[in-house]
Short mmCIF file of C-alpha atoms in Angstrom, two decimals:
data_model
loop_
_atom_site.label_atom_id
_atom_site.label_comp_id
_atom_site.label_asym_id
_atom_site.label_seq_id
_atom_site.Cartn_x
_atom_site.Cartn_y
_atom_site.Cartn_z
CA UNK A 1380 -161.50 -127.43 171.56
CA UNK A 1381 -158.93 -129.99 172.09
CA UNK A 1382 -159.73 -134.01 172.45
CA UNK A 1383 -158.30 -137.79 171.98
CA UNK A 1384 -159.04 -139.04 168.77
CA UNK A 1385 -158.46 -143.09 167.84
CA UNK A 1386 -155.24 -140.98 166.05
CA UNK A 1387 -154.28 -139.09 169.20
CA UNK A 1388 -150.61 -140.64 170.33
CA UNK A 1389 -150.00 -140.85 173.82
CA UNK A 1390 -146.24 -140.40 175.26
CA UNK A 1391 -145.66 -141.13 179.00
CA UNK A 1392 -142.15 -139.97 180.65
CA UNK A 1393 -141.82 -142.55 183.35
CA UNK A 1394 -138.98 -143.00 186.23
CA UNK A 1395 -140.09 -146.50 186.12
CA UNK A 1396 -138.38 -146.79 190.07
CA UNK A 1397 -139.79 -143.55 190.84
CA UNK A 1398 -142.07 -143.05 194.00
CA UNK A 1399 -145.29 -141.88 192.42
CA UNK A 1400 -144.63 -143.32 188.96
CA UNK A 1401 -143.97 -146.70 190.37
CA UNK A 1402 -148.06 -146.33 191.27
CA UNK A 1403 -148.08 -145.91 187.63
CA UNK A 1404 -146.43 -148.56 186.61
CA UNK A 1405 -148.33 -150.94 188.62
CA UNK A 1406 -151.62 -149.44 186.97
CA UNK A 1407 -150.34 -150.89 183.49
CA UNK A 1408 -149.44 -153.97 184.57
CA UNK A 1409 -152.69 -154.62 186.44
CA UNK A 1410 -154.72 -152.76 183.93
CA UNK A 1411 -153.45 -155.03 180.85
CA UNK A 1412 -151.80 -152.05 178.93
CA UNK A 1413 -148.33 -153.73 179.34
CA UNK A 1414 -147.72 -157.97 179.98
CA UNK A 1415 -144.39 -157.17 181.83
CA UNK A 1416 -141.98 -154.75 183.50
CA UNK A 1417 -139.36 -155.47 180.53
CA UNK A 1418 -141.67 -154.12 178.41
CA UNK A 1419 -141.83 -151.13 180.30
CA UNK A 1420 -137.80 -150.53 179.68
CA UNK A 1421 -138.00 -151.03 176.23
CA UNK A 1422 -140.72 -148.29 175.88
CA UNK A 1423 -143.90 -150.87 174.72
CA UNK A 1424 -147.58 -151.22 175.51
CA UNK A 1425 -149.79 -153.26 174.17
CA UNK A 1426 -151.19 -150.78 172.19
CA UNK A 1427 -149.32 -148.96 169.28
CA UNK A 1428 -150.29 -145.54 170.48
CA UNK A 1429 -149.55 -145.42 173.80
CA UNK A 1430 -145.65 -145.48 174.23
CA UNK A 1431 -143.09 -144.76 177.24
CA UNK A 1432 -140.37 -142.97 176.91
CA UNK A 1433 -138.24 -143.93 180.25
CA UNK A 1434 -136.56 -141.79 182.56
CA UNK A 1435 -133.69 -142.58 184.82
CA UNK A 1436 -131.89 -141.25 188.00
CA UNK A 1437 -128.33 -140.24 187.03
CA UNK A 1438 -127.17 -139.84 190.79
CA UNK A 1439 -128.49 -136.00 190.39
CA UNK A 1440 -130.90 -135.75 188.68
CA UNK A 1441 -133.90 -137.76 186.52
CA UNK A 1442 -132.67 -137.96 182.80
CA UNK A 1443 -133.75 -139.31 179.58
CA UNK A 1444 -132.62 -142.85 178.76
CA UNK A 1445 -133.20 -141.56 174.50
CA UNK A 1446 -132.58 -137.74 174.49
CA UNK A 1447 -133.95 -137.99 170.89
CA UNK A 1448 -136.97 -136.90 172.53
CA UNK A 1449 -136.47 -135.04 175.97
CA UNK A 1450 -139.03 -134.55 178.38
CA UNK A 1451 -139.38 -130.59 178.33
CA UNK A 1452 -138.01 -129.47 181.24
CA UNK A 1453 -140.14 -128.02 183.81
CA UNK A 1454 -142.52 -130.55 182.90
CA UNK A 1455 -143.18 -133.19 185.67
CA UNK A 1456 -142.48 -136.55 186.08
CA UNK A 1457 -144.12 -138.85 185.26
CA UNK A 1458 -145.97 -136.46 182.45
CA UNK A 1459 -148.19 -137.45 179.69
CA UNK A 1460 -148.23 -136.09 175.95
CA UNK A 1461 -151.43 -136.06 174.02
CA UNK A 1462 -150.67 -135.14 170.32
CA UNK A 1463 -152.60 -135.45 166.95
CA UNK A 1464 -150.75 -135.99 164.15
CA UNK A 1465 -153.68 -134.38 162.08
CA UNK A 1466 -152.85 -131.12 163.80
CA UNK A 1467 -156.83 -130.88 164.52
CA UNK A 1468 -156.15 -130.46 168.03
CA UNK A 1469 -153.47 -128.70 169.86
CA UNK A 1470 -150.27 -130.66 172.19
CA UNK A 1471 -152.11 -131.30 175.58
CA UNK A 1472 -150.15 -132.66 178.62
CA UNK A 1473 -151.61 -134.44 182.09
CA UNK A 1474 -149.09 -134.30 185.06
CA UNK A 1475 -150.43 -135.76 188.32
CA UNK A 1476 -149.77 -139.42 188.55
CA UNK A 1477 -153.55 -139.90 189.88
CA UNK A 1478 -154.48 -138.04 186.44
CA UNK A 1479 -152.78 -139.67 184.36
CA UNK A 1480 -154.17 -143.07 185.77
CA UNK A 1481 -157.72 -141.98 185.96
CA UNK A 1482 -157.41 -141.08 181.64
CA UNK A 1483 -155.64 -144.32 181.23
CA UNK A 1484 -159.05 -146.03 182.98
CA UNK A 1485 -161.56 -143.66 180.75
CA UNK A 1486 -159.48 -144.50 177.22
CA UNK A 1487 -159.20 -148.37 177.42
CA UNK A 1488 -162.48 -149.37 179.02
CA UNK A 1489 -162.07 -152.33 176.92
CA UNK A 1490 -159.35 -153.80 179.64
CA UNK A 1491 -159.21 -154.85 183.16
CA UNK A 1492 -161.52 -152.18 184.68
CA UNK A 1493 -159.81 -150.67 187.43
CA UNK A 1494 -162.68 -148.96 188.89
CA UNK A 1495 -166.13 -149.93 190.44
CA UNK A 1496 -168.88 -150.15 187.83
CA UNK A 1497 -171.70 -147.81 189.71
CA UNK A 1498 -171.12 -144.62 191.19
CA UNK A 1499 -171.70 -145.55 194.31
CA UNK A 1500 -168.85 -147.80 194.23
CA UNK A 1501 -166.63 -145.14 192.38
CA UNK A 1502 -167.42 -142.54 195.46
CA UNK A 1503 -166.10 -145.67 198.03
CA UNK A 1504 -163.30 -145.55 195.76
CA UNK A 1505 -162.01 -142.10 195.73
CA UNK A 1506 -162.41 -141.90 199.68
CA UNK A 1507 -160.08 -144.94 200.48
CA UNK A 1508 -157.47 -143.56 197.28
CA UNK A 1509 -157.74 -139.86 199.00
CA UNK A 1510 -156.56 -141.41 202.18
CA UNK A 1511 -154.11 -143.84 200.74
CA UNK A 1512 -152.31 -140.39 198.71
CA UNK A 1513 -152.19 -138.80 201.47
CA UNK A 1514 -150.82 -141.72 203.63
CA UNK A 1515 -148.18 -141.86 200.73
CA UNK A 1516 -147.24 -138.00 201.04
CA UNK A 1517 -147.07 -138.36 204.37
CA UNK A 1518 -144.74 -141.21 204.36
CA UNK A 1519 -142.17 -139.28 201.86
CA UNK A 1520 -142.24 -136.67 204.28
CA UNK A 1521 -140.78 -139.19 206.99
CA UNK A 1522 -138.49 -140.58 205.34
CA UNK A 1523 -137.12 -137.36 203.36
CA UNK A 1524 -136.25 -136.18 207.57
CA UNK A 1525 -135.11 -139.50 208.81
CA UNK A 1526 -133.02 -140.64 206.03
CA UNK A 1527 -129.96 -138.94 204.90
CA UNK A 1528 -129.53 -141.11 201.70
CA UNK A 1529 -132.46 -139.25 200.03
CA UNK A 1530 -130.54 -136.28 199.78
CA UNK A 1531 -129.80 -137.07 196.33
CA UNK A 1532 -133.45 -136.68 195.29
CA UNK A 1533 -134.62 -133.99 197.94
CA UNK A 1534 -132.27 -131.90 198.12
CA UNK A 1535 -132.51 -131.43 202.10
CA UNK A 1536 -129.68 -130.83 203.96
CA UNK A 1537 -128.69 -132.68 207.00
CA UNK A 1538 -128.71 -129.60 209.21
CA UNK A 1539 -132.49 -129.05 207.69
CA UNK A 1540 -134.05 -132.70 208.62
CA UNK A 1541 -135.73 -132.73 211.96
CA UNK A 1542 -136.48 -135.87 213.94
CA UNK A 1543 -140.23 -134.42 215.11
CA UNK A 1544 -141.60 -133.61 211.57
CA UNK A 1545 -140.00 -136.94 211.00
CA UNK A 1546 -142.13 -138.79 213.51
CA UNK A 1547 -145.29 -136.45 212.85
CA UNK A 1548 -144.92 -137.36 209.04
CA UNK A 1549 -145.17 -141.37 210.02
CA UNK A 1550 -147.54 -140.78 212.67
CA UNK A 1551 -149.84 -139.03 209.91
CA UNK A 1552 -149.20 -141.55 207.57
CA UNK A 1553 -150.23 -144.44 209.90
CA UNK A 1554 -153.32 -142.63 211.11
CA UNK A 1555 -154.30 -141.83 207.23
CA UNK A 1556 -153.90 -145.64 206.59
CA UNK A 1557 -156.01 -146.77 209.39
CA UNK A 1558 -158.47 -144.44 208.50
CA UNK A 1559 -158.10 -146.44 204.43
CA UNK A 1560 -158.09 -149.75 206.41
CA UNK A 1561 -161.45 -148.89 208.08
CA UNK A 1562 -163.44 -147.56 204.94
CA UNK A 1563 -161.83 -150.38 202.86
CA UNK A 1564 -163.01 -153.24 205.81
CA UNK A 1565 -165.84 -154.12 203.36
CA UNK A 1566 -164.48 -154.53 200.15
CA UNK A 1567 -161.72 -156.26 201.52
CA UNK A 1568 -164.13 -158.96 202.67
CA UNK A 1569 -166.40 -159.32 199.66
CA UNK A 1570 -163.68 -159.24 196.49
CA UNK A 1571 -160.04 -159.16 198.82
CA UNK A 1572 -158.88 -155.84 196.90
CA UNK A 1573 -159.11 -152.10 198.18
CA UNK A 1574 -161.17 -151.44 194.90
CA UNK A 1575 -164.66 -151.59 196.09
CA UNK A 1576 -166.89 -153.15 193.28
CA UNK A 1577 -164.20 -155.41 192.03
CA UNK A 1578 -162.97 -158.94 192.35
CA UNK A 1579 -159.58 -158.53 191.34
CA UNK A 1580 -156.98 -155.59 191.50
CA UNK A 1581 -157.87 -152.16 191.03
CA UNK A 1582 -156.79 -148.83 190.83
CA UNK A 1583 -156.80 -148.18 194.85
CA UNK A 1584 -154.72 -151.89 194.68
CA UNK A 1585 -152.19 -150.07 192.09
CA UNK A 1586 -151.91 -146.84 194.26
CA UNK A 1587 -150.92 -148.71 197.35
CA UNK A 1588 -148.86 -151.45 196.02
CA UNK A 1589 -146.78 -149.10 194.01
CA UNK A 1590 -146.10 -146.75 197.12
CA UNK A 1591 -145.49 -149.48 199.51
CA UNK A 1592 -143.12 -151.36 196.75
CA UNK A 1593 -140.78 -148.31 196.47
CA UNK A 1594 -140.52 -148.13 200.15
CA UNK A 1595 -139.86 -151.30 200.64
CA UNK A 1596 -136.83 -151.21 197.93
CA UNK A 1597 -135.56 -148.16 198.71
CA UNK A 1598 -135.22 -147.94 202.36
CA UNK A 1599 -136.23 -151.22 203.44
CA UNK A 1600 -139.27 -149.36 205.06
CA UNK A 1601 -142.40 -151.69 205.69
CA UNK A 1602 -145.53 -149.15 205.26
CA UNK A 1603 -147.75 -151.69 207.52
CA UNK A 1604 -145.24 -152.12 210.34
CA UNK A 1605 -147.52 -150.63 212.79
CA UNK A 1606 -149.57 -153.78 214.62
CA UNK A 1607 -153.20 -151.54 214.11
CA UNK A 1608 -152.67 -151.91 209.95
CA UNK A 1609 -152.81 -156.12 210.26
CA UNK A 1610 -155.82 -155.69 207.46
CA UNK A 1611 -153.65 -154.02 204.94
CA UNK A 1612 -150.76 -156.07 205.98
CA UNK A 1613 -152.66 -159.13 205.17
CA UNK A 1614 -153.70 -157.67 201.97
#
């Protein structure tokens, strides 16, 4: 049966201006694993066994910055490689940016916690991050139809966009975020982060900052435009 030993070494393939791995990114930062995005671009964490191996958009497609050591293709990005240099336990690899965060959290609890100490909490937690994912997916989905500079990256034709699923996408998004807004109303009082349980940052913090951050540098889109999401905006 495979694990993660204390020799386990942990590569993560990271678009560091990527949409999901930007969520990512903001995870290390807040979590303590890295002091600094320049530290990100040189491939360092803060601890010897975890190390990123970045990624970059080419105009086509994403790329290795070193291909001394490709991400396999087919594998996603951002990925994570779990290998023992023992050769106890066999190459493992996590794919979903959520995933990947969620390990991070159980393998350092020795950092900034990201999550809320009792279950309870934890349960708050993965209802407001549910509806801030989805919020996120549904905001790619509007701007992959209303904008015809993502082509690059999406591959959709102009003759394939559509201005309805364009406004149904952002009209999903916005309800999904009102609906995070609501069930995050508490937290957001006691601590001022989406995290319930927490005083500072967390991982719900991370998720939404990183997806509202790419927007907003990408396509100058603000995810808390609409007047209902003054809460979030505030936040």
């Amino acid at each position: 049966m495979s694990s993660i030993t204390a020799d386990s070494k942990l590569t993560l393939f990271l678009w560091l201006e990527g949409f999901f791995p930007k969520q990512i990114v903001y995870f290390l930062l807040l979590k303590g694993l890295v002091d600094s995005p320049s530290q990100l671009y040189v491939g360092k964490t803060n601890d010897p066994r975890l190390s990123i191996k970045v990624l970059c958009f080419n105009g086509s497609a994403i790329v290795d910055v070193d291909p001394s050591d490709p991400k396999p293709a087919g594998k996603s990005t951002p990925c994570l490689r779990i290998t023992d240099p023992t050769g106890k336990n066999e190459l493992r690899w996590v794919h979903e940016s959520s995933s990947i965060r969620l390990l991070l959290e159980e393998l350092y609890p020795e950092k900034t916690p990201m999550i809320g100490p009792t279950p309870l909490e934890r349960a708050l937690m993965n209802d407001i991050h549910s509806t801030i994912l989805q919020s996120i997916t549904d905001s790619n989905y509007y701007i992959k139809n209303a904008a015809a500079v993502t082509t690059s990256w999406s591959g959709m034709r102009d003759e394939d966009r559509s201005l309805a699923v364009a406004r149904h996408g952002k009209e999903n998004h916005v309800r999904a975020l009102l609906k995070a807004q609501e069930w995050a109303a508490e937290s957001l009082e006691k601590g001022g982060w989406l995290t319930p349980g927490l005083d500072h940052p967390g991982l719900v913090d991370a998720a939404l900052a990183g997806g509202a951050r790419y927007m907003e540098l990408s396509y100058s889109f603000d995810l808390f435009e609409d007047e209902r999401l003054g809460l979030l905006k505030e936040w």
